[in-house]
Amino acid sequence: MSDWEDEPVVPERTDQIRKLRDNVNRDNKEPPSKSKEWSDDDKPNENRQGDGNGYRERRANGEGGGYRARREDGQGGGGGYRGRRDDGQGGGGGYRGRRDDGEGGGGGGGGYRRRMDNNDGDEEGGGYRGRNDEGGRGGGYRGRRNENDEYNRERGGDERRHRDRDGDGGDMNNNRDDVGEEGEKQKAREFYIPPEPTNDETEVFSTGISSGINFAKYDNIPVKVTGENVPPPIKSFDQARLRGSVLENVVKSGYVVPTPIQKVSIPVIAEGRDLMACAQTGSGKTAAFLLPILSNILDESHDLEIGKPQAVIVSPTRELAIQIFNEARKFAYSTYLKISIVYGGTSFKYQNECITKGCHVLIATPGRLLDFVDRTFITFNDTRFVVLDEADRMLDMGFSDSMRKIMHHQTMRAEHQTLMFSATFPEEIQRMAGEFLRNYVFVTIGVVGGACSDVQQTIYEVNKFNKRSKLMEILREGADGTIVFVETKRAADFLASFFSETEFPTTSIHGDRLQSQREQALRDFKNGTMKVLIATSVASRGLDIKNVKHVINYDMPSNIDDYVHRIGRTGRVGNSGRATSFFDPDQDRAIAGDLIKILEGSGQEVPDFLKEMGGGASYCGGSGFGGIDVRRGVNNANPVNLEDEQDWD
Ligand SMILES: Nc1ncnc2c1ncn2[C@@H]1O[C@H](COP(=O)(O)OP(=O)(O)OP(=O)(O)O)[C@@H](O)[C@H]1O
């Protein structure tokens, strides 16, 4: 159940927008109000209905913007701290009912609820859940609606809402109708067209983190490979048989030596094999699949047909999809390959225009992809590669039906390779591997589910009343490049607005922010305009941001996988990183055992208070997370020494 169930959300209407923009401009001219020492325990409802006090992010300009606490506009009677509607649009009031799914695409005011709705995950959560199994009216997705929407009318009205079952705000433009079946107000909407990606070579190649001093240690990571006739690993990119232009782009990216997952995966994919891979955070999985795919498409060029991508890469979250898109553009730089992306929270029409220019490689979030597929704008007739990235995360977010629908789609080309990447290998993923993959190679790099030892982990015992002052104390020692993870969107908004009033420029990312704001927040954090990023689990996986020096778990996550992924935002590709976690014995006792195992497994000190709590761990190293190949009759034995190719036979 979301913590935002009762949050007021208001229709977005142009006159309101105008009025509020005026207010935002006015707000910008005002000096920031003095910070108010709220306790962590402040009740959000009280705050929201407050008297206009509260916090305002300094750059409350609507874009990436800030937290508008002051509600002197008088609209909707809101006021005080307005966590979620931080876009400066629309007033308070309304009732959001059960639309706690982020931008989830459920039926109006009910029906749709994603499984992990309190975890924020990504608003795309739940994916295609047509089942009306959670007591909702309206079922999994709504039919066409909102044809008369003012927003659409302004644009000629041809962009009718169809539906949005992916939970990613995925209908035409994410401007869904505000009013649910009970007249409940829905969440914020926008007509979002993302900025054009750059073609400037320096910028294109500026993404990615330079490898750090511990990069060489990667070769000591235990690698296990199983399957029939596994192609031997490569030792260098020269052995990878990459197309000249792709190899050139690898060099321009500053890659000198492949990482272990790349050494193993590139030849496996190049040989036409299916792959199931589990590898630790920040170890270069993206290039591991992109390089052989792009090379292959260039090598065996097929005519490009509109709406028929030759490779489809599915990613659970929008930000991760954008990142993969940028990486693909980088490795395909100066080739004729067309790379496109479709993801929720943005204009469907705009994305459709992009893909009708043709795309060899399509990166997509599951729900939005299915939206295109169901409307037959995209088919898989020419699809030679399907990548399911972060497959376990997709599962957590309720995308298993979507994955199945994609993989078993009637248009799916019979001859295709499927590549699955997952940090963990739970039973359901094993089942899917058996279902989607054929005679696949199974690779694990490091301890499946284990933390990267390049991250120095510190655990403090802190109760909820002291967390904020402890955070302040830590930030005062150095705030640059800090991601602070919290469990709820409400907490993210609260902390972001609070710290925006301090000396630490702070922004936030979570599933209830508009897509434009999420992207702006990441841009601001990446370019250093904002030193601190407050995030929910939406940012826990896959994000590869330079200069993340410190990850702080203000709230411990409820499961250890999330912990590992969160701290994996730092200490990437051989760089050192630092993670600090606030452990509240009243809240976090259940995770103590798993945490101890993770700390021990990555060579970290276990604090005494945690040792005393101990016990009850479900985590048990590699096999506990399913780090073994479960297929019968498959050689399951030996770890592979990447330096010794003979072991591969
Ligand atoms: N061979 C290489 N040499 C140097 N840097 C590399 C190499 N391969 C990848 N990188 C860089 O390492 C960083 C992490 O890569 P990537 O995001 O693919 O990791 P990942 O395994 O997908 O991580 P996560 O599990 O967190 O999603 C990126 O910045 C990427 O540019």
Coordinates of C-alpha atoms in Angstrom, one line a residue, residues 114-644:
R114 CA 1.5 -3.0 -9.1
R115 CA 2.9 -5.4 -6.8
M116 CA 5.6 -3.3 -5.2
D117 CA 3.7 -0.2 -5.0
N118 CA 5.2 0.9 -1.8
N119 CA 8.6 0.4 -3.0
D120 CA 8.3 2.9 -5.7
G121 CA 10.5 0.8 -8.0
D122 CA 9.6 2.5 -11.1
E123 CA 6.2 3.8 -12.0
E124 CA 6.4 1.4 -14.8
G125 CA 5.9 -1.2 -12.3
G126 CA 3.4 -3.9 -12.7
G127 CA 3.8 -3.8 -16.4
Y128 CA 1.0 -5.3 -18.2
R129 CA -1.3 -6.6 -15.6
G130 CA -4.6 -6.9 -17.2
R131 CA -5.9 -8.9 -14.4
N132 CA -8.3 -7.1 -12.4
D133 CA -7.1 -8.9 -9.3
E134 CA -6.8 -6.3 -6.8
G135 CA -10.2 -5.2 -6.2
G136 CA -10.2 -2.5 -8.7
R137 CA -12.7 -1.5 -11.1
G138 CA -11.4 -0.7 -14.4
G139 CA -9.0 -3.6 -14.5
G140 CA -5.5 -3.6 -15.7
Y141 CA -5.8 -0.8 -18.0
R142 CA -8.2 1.7 -19.2
G143 CA -9.6 1.8 -22.5
R144 CA -9.4 4.9 -24.6
R145 CA -10.2 7.9 -22.7
N146 CA -9.8 11.5 -22.4
E147 CA -10.3 12.2 -26.1
N148 CA -11.6 15.5 -25.1
D149 CA -8.8 16.3 -22.9
E150 CA -7.9 19.9 -23.0
Y151 CA -4.3 19.1 -23.5
N152 CA -5.0 17.1 -26.5
R153 CA -7.4 19.6 -28.0
E154 CA -4.6 22.1 -27.8
R155 CA -2.6 19.9 -30.0
G156 CA -5.2 19.1 -32.5
G157 CA -6.6 16.2 -30.5
D158 CA -5.4 13.5 -32.7
E159 CA -3.4 11.9 -29.9
R160 CA -6.0 10.0 -28.2
R161 CA -5.4 8.1 -25.1
H162 CA -5.5 4.5 -25.8
R163 CA -4.5 2.8 -22.6
D164 CA -1.7 2.6 -20.3
R165 CA -1.3 -0.8 -19.0
D166 CA 2.4 -0.7 -18.4
G167 CA 2.1 1.5 -15.4
D168 CA 4.6 3.8 -17.0
G169 CA 2.1 6.4 -17.8
G170 CA 2.3 4.8 -21.1
D171 CA -0.6 6.0 -23.0
M172 CA -0.3 8.5 -25.7
N173 CA 1.6 11.0 -23.8
N174 CA 1.2 10.2 -20.2
N175 CA -1.3 12.9 -19.8
R176 CA -4.0 10.8 -18.5
D177 CA -7.2 11.9 -17.4
D178 CA -7.2 13.1 -13.8
V179 CA -10.5 11.8 -12.7
G180 CA -10.9 8.3 -11.7
E181 CA -14.1 6.4 -11.6
E182 CA -15.0 7.8 -8.3
G183 CA -14.1 11.2 -9.3
E184 CA -10.7 10.6 -7.7
K185 CA -7.9 12.7 -8.9
Q186 CA -5.1 11.1 -10.6
K187 CA -1.5 11.9 -10.5
A188 CA 0.5 14.5 -12.3
R189 CA 0.7 14.4 -16.1
E190 CA 2.7 16.1 -18.7
F191 CA 3.2 16.0 -22.4
Y192 CA 6.9 15.2 -22.4
I193 CA 9.2 15.2 -25.3
P194 CA 12.7 14.3 -24.1
P195 CA 15.6 16.4 -25.3
E196 CA 17.2 15.3 -28.6
P197 CA 20.2 13.1 -27.9
T198 CA 23.5 14.8 -28.8
N199 CA 25.6 13.9 -31.8
D200 CA 28.6 15.7 -30.6
E201 CA 31.4 13.2 -30.4
T202 CA 32.9 14.4 -27.2
E203 CA 29.6 14.4 -25.5
V204 CA 28.6 11.0 -26.9
F205 CA 31.8 9.5 -25.5
S206 CA 31.6 11.3 -22.3
T207 CA 29.1 8.9 -20.8
G208 CA 30.6 6.0 -18.8
I209 CA 32.9 5.8 -15.9
S210 CA 36.6 5.6 -16.4
S211 CA 38.0 2.4 -14.9
G212 CA 39.7 2.7 -11.5
I213 CA 42.7 1.3 -9.8
N214 CA 41.0 -1.9 -8.8
F215 CA 40.1 -2.8 -12.4
A216 CA 42.9 -5.3 -12.7
K217 CA 41.5 -7.1 -9.7
Y218 CA 38.5 -8.1 -11.8
D219 CA 40.5 -11.0 -13.2
N220 CA 40.6 -12.6 -9.7
I221 CA 36.8 -12.7 -9.6
P222 CA 35.6 -16.3 -9.8
V223 CA 33.8 -16.9 -13.1
K224 CA 31.6 -20.0 -13.6
V225 CA 30.5 -20.9 -17.0
T226 CA 28.3 -23.9 -17.9
G227 CA 26.6 -25.2 -21.0
E228 CA 27.4 -27.3 -24.0
N229 CA 30.4 -26.4 -26.2
V230 CA 30.9 -23.1 -24.6
P231 CA 33.0 -20.8 -26.9
P232 CA 36.3 -19.8 -25.2
P233 CA 36.6 -16.4 -23.6
I234 CA 38.5 -13.6 -25.2
K235 CA 41.4 -11.9 -23.5
S236 CA 41.3 -8.6 -25.4
F237 CA 38.9 -6.6 -27.5
D238 CA 41.1 -7.4 -30.6
Q239 CA 40.0 -11.0 -30.2
A240 CA 36.4 -10.1 -30.1
R241 CA 35.9 -10.0 -33.8
L242 CA 34.1 -6.7 -33.6
R243 CA 33.4 -4.6 -36.6
G244 CA 36.1 -2.0 -37.2
S245 CA 33.8 0.9 -36.4
V246 CA 32.6 -0.7 -33.2
L247 CA 36.1 -1.5 -32.1
E248 CA 37.0 2.1 -32.8
N249 CA 34.2 3.2 -30.6
V250 CA 35.3 0.9 -27.8
V251 CA 38.7 2.5 -28.0
K252 CA 37.2 6.0 -28.0
S253 CA 35.3 5.0 -24.9
G254 CA 38.5 4.4 -23.1
Y255 CA 38.1 0.7 -22.7
V256 CA 41.4 -1.1 -22.9
V257 CA 40.7 -4.6 -21.5
P258 CA 37.3 -6.3 -21.4
T259 CA 35.8 -7.0 -18.0
P260 CA 35.2 -10.7 -17.1
I261 CA 31.6 -10.6 -18.1
Q262 CA 32.6 -9.1 -21.5
K263 CA 35.4 -11.7 -21.9
V264 CA 32.9 -14.5 -21.5
S265 CA 29.7 -13.1 -23.1
I266 CA 31.1 -11.5 -26.3
P267 CA 32.2 -14.7 -27.9
V268 CA 29.1 -16.6 -26.7
I269 CA 26.8 -14.0 -28.3
A270 CA 29.0 -13.8 -31.4
E271 CA 28.7 -17.5 -31.8
G272 CA 24.9 -17.3 -31.9
R273 CA 24.3 -18.8 -28.5
D274 CA 21.6 -17.8 -26.0
L275 CA 23.0 -16.6 -22.7
M276 CA 21.9 -16.3 -19.1
A277 CA 24.3 -14.1 -17.1
C278 CA 24.6 -13.1 -13.5
A279 CA 27.3 -10.6 -12.8
Q280 CA 28.0 -8.1 -10.1
T281 CA 27.1 -4.4 -10.2
G282 CA 29.2 -2.1 -12.4
S283 CA 31.0 -4.8 -14.2
G284 CA 30.3 -3.8 -17.7
K285 CA 27.2 -5.9 -18.6
T286 CA 25.9 -3.3 -21.0
A287 CA 28.8 -3.5 -23.4
A288 CA 28.9 -7.2 -22.9
F289 CA 25.7 -7.5 -24.9
L290 CA 25.8 -4.4 -27.0
L291 CA 29.1 -4.9 -28.7
P292 CA 28.5 -8.3 -30.2
I293 CA 24.9 -7.4 -31.1
L294 CA 25.9 -4.2 -33.0
S295 CA 28.8 -6.0 -34.7
N296 CA 26.5 -8.8 -35.8
I297 CA 23.9 -6.5 -37.2
L298 CA 26.6 -4.6 -39.2
D299 CA 28.2 -7.9 -40.3
E300 CA 25.1 -9.6 -41.4
S301 CA 23.1 -6.7 -42.7
H302 CA 19.5 -7.2 -43.3
D303 CA 17.2 -4.6 -45.0
L304 CA 15.7 -2.4 -42.4
E305 CA 11.9 -2.3 -42.3
I306 CA 10.0 0.3 -40.4
G307 CA 8.6 -1.0 -37.2
K308 CA 10.8 -4.2 -37.3
P309 CA 13.8 -3.8 -35.0
Q310 CA 16.6 -6.2 -35.4
A311 CA 17.5 -6.1 -31.8
V312 CA 15.2 -5.4 -28.9
I313 CA 16.6 -4.6 -25.5
V314 CA 14.1 -4.5 -22.6
S315 CA 14.9 -2.8 -19.4
P316 CA 12.8 -2.4 -16.3
T317 CA 13.2 1.3 -15.6
R318 CA 13.1 4.3 -17.8
E319 CA 16.4 5.7 -16.6
L320 CA 18.2 2.5 -17.3
A321 CA 16.6 2.3 -20.7
I322 CA 17.9 5.8 -21.4
Q323 CA 21.3 4.8 -20.3
I324 CA 21.4 1.7 -22.5
F325 CA 20.2 3.9 -25.4
N326 CA 23.1 6.3 -24.9
E327 CA 25.6 3.4 -24.6
A328 CA 24.2 1.9 -27.8
R329 CA 24.5 5.2 -29.6
K330 CA 28.0 5.5 -28.4
F331 CA 29.1 2.1 -29.7
A332 CA 27.2 2.5 -32.9
Y333 CA 28.7 6.0 -33.4
S334 CA 29.5 6.9 -37.0
T335 CA 27.8 3.7 -38.3
Y336 CA 24.5 3.7 -40.2
L337 CA 22.8 1.8 -37.4
K338 CA 19.6 3.5 -36.1
I339 CA 19.1 3.3 -32.4
S340 CA 15.7 4.1 -30.9
I341 CA 14.1 4.1 -27.5
V342 CA 10.5 3.9 -26.3
Y343 CA 9.7 4.3 -22.6
G344 CA 6.8 5.5 -20.5
G345 CA 6.2 9.0 -19.2
T346 CA 6.9 10.5 -22.6
S347 CA 4.8 11.3 -25.7
F348 CA 3.8 8.1 -27.5
K349 CA 3.3 10.1 -30.6
Y350 CA 6.8 11.6 -30.5
Q351 CA 8.3 8.2 -29.9
N352 CA 6.3 6.7 -32.7
E353 CA 7.6 9.4 -35.1
C354 CA 11.1 8.4 -34.0
I355 CA 10.7 4.8 -34.7
T356 CA 9.0 5.3 -38.0
K357 CA 12.4 6.6 -39.2
G358 CA 13.5 3.0 -38.8
C359 CA 15.4 1.4 -36.0
H360 CA 17.9 -1.5 -36.0
V361 CA 18.1 -1.5 -32.3
L362 CA 15.2 -0.7 -30.0
I363 CA 15.6 -0.1 -26.3
A364 CA 12.3 -0.2 -24.4
T365 CA 10.6 -0.5 -21.1
P366 CA 8.2 -3.5 -21.2
G367 CA 4.8 -1.8 -20.9
R368 CA 5.5 0.9 -23.5
L369 CA 7.0 -1.7 -25.8
L370 CA 3.8 -3.8 -25.6
D371 CA 1.8 -0.7 -26.2
F372 CA 3.6 -0.3 -29.6
V373 CA 3.4 -4.0 -30.3
D374 CA -0.3 -4.3 -29.6
R375 CA -1.0 -1.5 -31.9
T376 CA 1.2 -3.3 -34.5
F377 CA 3.5 -0.3 -34.8
I378 CA 6.3 -2.7 -33.8
T379 CA 6.6 -6.3 -34.7
F380 CA 9.3 -8.8 -34.0
N381 CA 9.5 -10.4 -37.5
D382 CA 13.1 -9.2 -38.0
T383 CA 14.2 -9.4 -34.4
R384 CA 17.4 -11.4 -34.2
F385 CA 18.3 -10.5 -30.6
V386 CA 16.2 -10.0 -27.5
V387 CA 17.9 -8.8 -24.4
L388 CA 16.1 -8.9 -21.0
D389 CA 18.2 -6.8 -18.8
E390 CA 17.8 -6.8 -15.1
A391 CA 15.4 -9.7 -15.5
D392 CA 15.0 -10.2 -11.8
R393 CA 14.0 -6.6 -11.3
M394 CA 11.4 -6.9 -14.0
L395 CA 10.0 -9.8 -12.2
D396 CA 9.9 -7.9 -8.9
M397 CA 8.1 -5.1 -10.7
G398 CA 5.5 -7.5 -11.9
F399 CA 6.6 -7.6 -15.5
S400 CA 6.7 -11.4 -15.8
D401 CA 3.5 -11.4 -18.0
S402 CA 5.0 -8.7 -20.1
M403 CA 8.2 -10.6 -20.6
R404 CA 6.2 -13.7 -21.6
K405 CA 4.1 -11.8 -23.9
I406 CA 7.1 -10.3 -25.6
M407 CA 9.0 -13.6 -25.8
H408 CA 6.1 -15.6 -27.1
H409 CA 4.7 -13.0 -29.4
Q410 CA 3.2 -14.4 -32.6
T411 CA 5.4 -12.1 -34.7
M412 CA 8.6 -13.2 -32.9
R413 CA 11.2 -14.3 -35.5
A414 CA 11.8 -18.0 -35.1
E415 CA 15.6 -17.6 -35.4
H416 CA 16.5 -15.2 -32.6
Q417 CA 19.0 -15.2 -29.8
T418 CA 17.8 -14.4 -26.3
L419 CA 20.1 -12.9 -23.7
M420 CA 19.1 -12.6 -20.1
F421 CA 20.9 -10.6 -17.5
S422 CA 20.0 -10.8 -13.9
A423 CA 21.7 -10.0 -10.6
T424 CA 20.1 -12.9 -8.9
F425 CA 18.8 -16.2 -10.2
P426 CA 15.7 -17.0 -8.2
E427 CA 13.4 -19.8 -9.1
E428 CA 11.1 -17.8 -11.4
I429 CA 14.1 -16.5 -13.4
Q430 CA 15.3 -20.1 -13.7
R431 CA 11.9 -21.1 -15.0
M432 CA 12.0 -18.2 -17.5
A433 CA 15.5 -19.1 -18.6
G434 CA 14.2 -22.6 -19.3
E435 CA 11.2 -21.2 -21.1
F436 CA 12.9 -18.4 -23.2
L437 CA 16.4 -19.7 -23.8
R438 CA 17.6 -22.5 -26.0
N439 CA 20.7 -24.5 -25.2
Y440 CA 22.0 -21.5 -23.4
V441 CA 25.3 -20.7 -21.8
F442 CA 25.1 -19.9 -18.1
V443 CA 27.6 -17.5 -16.6
T444 CA 28.1 -16.2 -13.1
I445 CA 30.7 -13.6 -12.3
G446 CA 31.6 -13.3 -8.6
V447 CA 29.2 -14.3 -5.9
V448 CA 25.7 -14.0 -7.3
G449 CA 23.9 -11.4 -5.2
G450 CA 27.1 -10.4 -3.5
A451 CA 28.4 -6.8 -3.0
C452 CA 31.3 -5.3 -4.8
S453 CA 34.4 -5.3 -2.5
D454 CA 35.5 -2.0 -3.9
V455 CA 32.8 -0.3 -1.8
Q456 CA 33.7 0.4 1.7
Q457 CA 30.6 -0.2 3.8
T458 CA 29.8 1.3 7.1
I459 CA 26.7 0.6 9.2
Y460 CA 25.6 2.9 11.9
E461 CA 22.9 2.1 14.4
V462 CA 20.6 5.0 14.1
N463 CA 16.9 5.3 15.1
K464 CA 14.4 7.2 13.1
F465 CA 14.5 10.2 15.3
N466 CA 18.3 10.7 14.7
K467 CA 18.6 9.9 11.1
R468 CA 18.3 13.4 9.8
S469 CA 20.9 14.9 12.1
K470 CA 23.2 12.0 11.3
L471 CA 22.8 12.6 7.6
M472 CA 23.5 16.3 8.1
E473 CA 26.6 15.4 10.0
I474 CA 27.8 13.1 7.3
L475 CA 27.0 15.6 4.5
R476 CA 29.0 18.3 6.3
E477 CA 32.1 16.1 6.0
G478 CA 31.5 16.0 2.2
A479 CA 28.4 16.1 0.2
D480 CA 29.5 16.0 -3.4
G481 CA 28.2 13.1 -5.4
T482 CA 26.0 11.6 -2.6
I483 CA 23.0 9.5 -3.3
V484 CA 20.7 9.1 -0.3
F485 CA 18.3 6.2 -0.6
V486 CA 15.0 6.3 1.2
E487 CA 12.2 3.8 1.2
T488 CA 9.2 6.0 0.3
K489 CA 8.5 8.7 -2.1
R490 CA 7.2 10.8 0.7
A491 CA 10.5 10.6 2.5
A492 CA 12.3 11.5 -0.7
D493 CA 10.3 14.6 -1.2
F494 CA 10.6 15.5 2.5
L495 CA 14.3 15.2 2.6
A496 CA 14.9 16.8 -0.7
S497 CA 12.9 19.8 0.2
F498 CA 14.6 20.0 3.6
F499 CA 18.1 19.8 2.3
S500 CA 17.4 22.2 -0.4
E501 CA 17.1 24.8 2.3
T502 CA 20.6 23.9 3.6
E503 CA 24.0 24.5 2.0
F504 CA 23.6 21.3 0.0
P505 CA 21.9 21.6 -3.3
T506 CA 19.6 18.6 -3.4
T507 CA 17.3 17.1 -5.9
S508 CA 15.3 13.9 -6.0
I509 CA 14.2 11.0 -8.2
H510 CA 11.3 8.8 -7.6
G511 CA 8.3 7.3 -9.3
D512 CA 5.9 10.1 -8.6
R513 CA 7.9 12.8 -10.2
L514 CA 7.1 13.7 -13.7
Q515 CA 9.4 12.1 -16.3
S516 CA 10.8 15.5 -17.2
Q517 CA 11.7 16.1 -13.6
R518 CA 13.3 12.7 -13.2
E519 CA 15.5 13.3 -16.2
Q520 CA 16.3 16.8 -15.1
A521 CA 17.2 15.6 -11.6
L522 CA 19.6 13.1 -13.0
R523 CA 21.2 15.7 -15.3
D524 CA 21.5 18.1 -12.4
F525 CA 23.1 15.5 -10.3
K526 CA 25.4 14.3 -13.0
N527 CA 26.7 17.7 -13.9
G528 CA 27.2 18.7 -10.3
T529 CA 24.5 21.4 -10.1
M530 CA 23.0 19.3 -7.4
K531 CA 25.4 17.7 -5.0
V532 CA 22.9 15.4 -3.4
L533 CA 20.3 13.1 -5.0
I534 CA 17.6 11.7 -2.8
A535 CA 16.2 8.6 -4.4
T536 CA 13.9 5.7 -3.9
S537 CA 14.6 2.3 -5.3
V538 CA 13.8 3.5 -8.7
A539 CA 17.5 4.5 -8.9
S540 CA 18.9 1.5 -7.2
R541 CA 19.6 -0.5 -10.2
G542 CA 21.8 -0.1 -13.2
L543 CA 22.4 3.7 -13.1
D544 CA 25.9 4.4 -14.0
I545 CA 26.7 7.9 -12.8
K546 CA 30.2 9.3 -12.7
N547 CA 31.5 10.7 -9.5
V548 CA 29.0 9.0 -7.2
K549 CA 31.3 9.1 -4.2
H550 CA 29.0 8.0 -1.5
V551 CA 25.8 6.1 -1.2
I552 CA 23.8 6.5 2.0
N553 CA 21.0 4.2 3.0
Y554 CA 19.0 6.6 5.1
D555 CA 16.4 3.9 5.2
M556 CA 17.6 0.3 4.9
P557 CA 15.8 -1.4 2.0
S558 CA 13.5 -4.2 2.9
N559 CA 15.5 -6.8 1.0
I560 CA 19.2 -7.4 0.6
D561 CA 19.3 -7.4 -3.2
D562 CA 18.2 -3.8 -3.1
Y563 CA 21.0 -3.1 -0.6
V564 CA 23.6 -4.6 -3.0
H565 CA 22.2 -2.7 -6.0
R566 CA 22.0 0.6 -4.2
I567 CA 25.6 0.5 -2.9
G568 CA 26.6 -0.7 -6.4
R569 CA 25.9 2.9 -7.7
T570 CA 29.4 3.6 -6.4
G571 CA 32.7 1.7 -6.6
R572 CA 32.1 0.9 -10.3
V573 CA 34.6 -0.5 -12.8
G574 CA 37.4 -0.8 -10.4
N575 CA 36.9 2.6 -8.6
S576 CA 36.6 2.8 -4.9
G577 CA 33.4 3.9 -3.3
R578 CA 31.8 4.4 0.0
A579 CA 28.4 3.3 1.4
T580 CA 26.9 4.3 4.7
S581 CA 23.8 2.8 6.1
F582 CA 21.5 3.8 9.0
F583 CA 20.3 0.6 10.6
D584 CA 17.3 1.1 12.8
P585 CA 16.9 -2.0 15.0
D586 CA 13.2 -1.3 15.4
Q587 CA 12.7 -1.4 11.6
D588 CA 15.6 -3.3 10.1
R589 CA 16.1 -6.3 12.3
A590 CA 14.8 -8.7 9.7
I591 CA 17.6 -7.8 7.3
A592 CA 20.4 -8.2 9.9
G593 CA 21.4 -11.7 9.0
D594 CA 21.5 -11.1 5.3
L595 CA 23.4 -7.9 5.8
I596 CA 26.1 -9.7 7.9
K597 CA 26.6 -12.2 5.2
I598 CA 26.9 -9.5 2.6
L599 CA 29.4 -7.6 4.7
E600 CA 31.5 -10.7 5.4
G601 CA 31.3 -11.8 1.8
S602 CA 32.8 -8.5 0.6
G603 CA 35.5 -8.3 3.2
Q604 CA 33.9 -5.6 5.4
E605 CA 33.8 -5.2 9.1
V606 CA 30.6 -6.3 10.8
P607 CA 29.7 -3.9 13.7
D608 CA 29.2 -5.4 17.1
F609 CA 25.6 -4.3 17.4
L610 CA 24.8 -6.1 14.2
K611 CA 26.6 -9.2 15.2
E612 CA 24.5 -9.4 18.3
M613 CA 21.4 -9.2 16.3
G614 CA 22.7 -11.7 13.7
G615 CA 21.0 -14.9 12.7
G616 CA 18.1 -15.7 10.5
A617 CA 19.8 -15.0 7.2
S618 CA 18.3 -16.3 4.1
Y619 CA 21.2 -15.3 2.1
C620 CA 23.8 -18.0 1.6
G621 CA 26.3 -16.9 -0.9
G622 CA 26.1 -17.9 -4.5
S623 CA 23.8 -20.9 -4.3
G624 CA 21.4 -19.1 -2.0
F625 CA 20.8 -16.7 -4.7
G626 CA 20.6 -19.4 -7.2
G627 CA 24.1 -19.0 -8.5
I628 CA 24.1 -22.4 -10.0
D629 CA 23.0 -23.7 -13.3
V630 CA 19.9 -25.8 -12.5
R631 CA 19.7 -27.6 -15.7
R632 CA 20.0 -31.3 -15.5
G633 CA 22.9 -32.9 -17.3
V634 CA 24.7 -29.7 -17.8
N635 CA 28.3 -29.5 -16.6
N636 CA 27.9 -27.6 -13.4
A637 CA 31.3 -28.0 -12.1
N638 CA 34.3 -25.9 -12.4
P639 CA 35.0 -22.3 -12.0
V640 CA 36.7 -20.8 -15.1
N641 CA 40.1 -19.2 -15.1
L642 CA 39.9 -16.4 -17.6
E643 CA 43.6 -16.5 -18.1
D644 CA 43.5 -20.1 -19.1

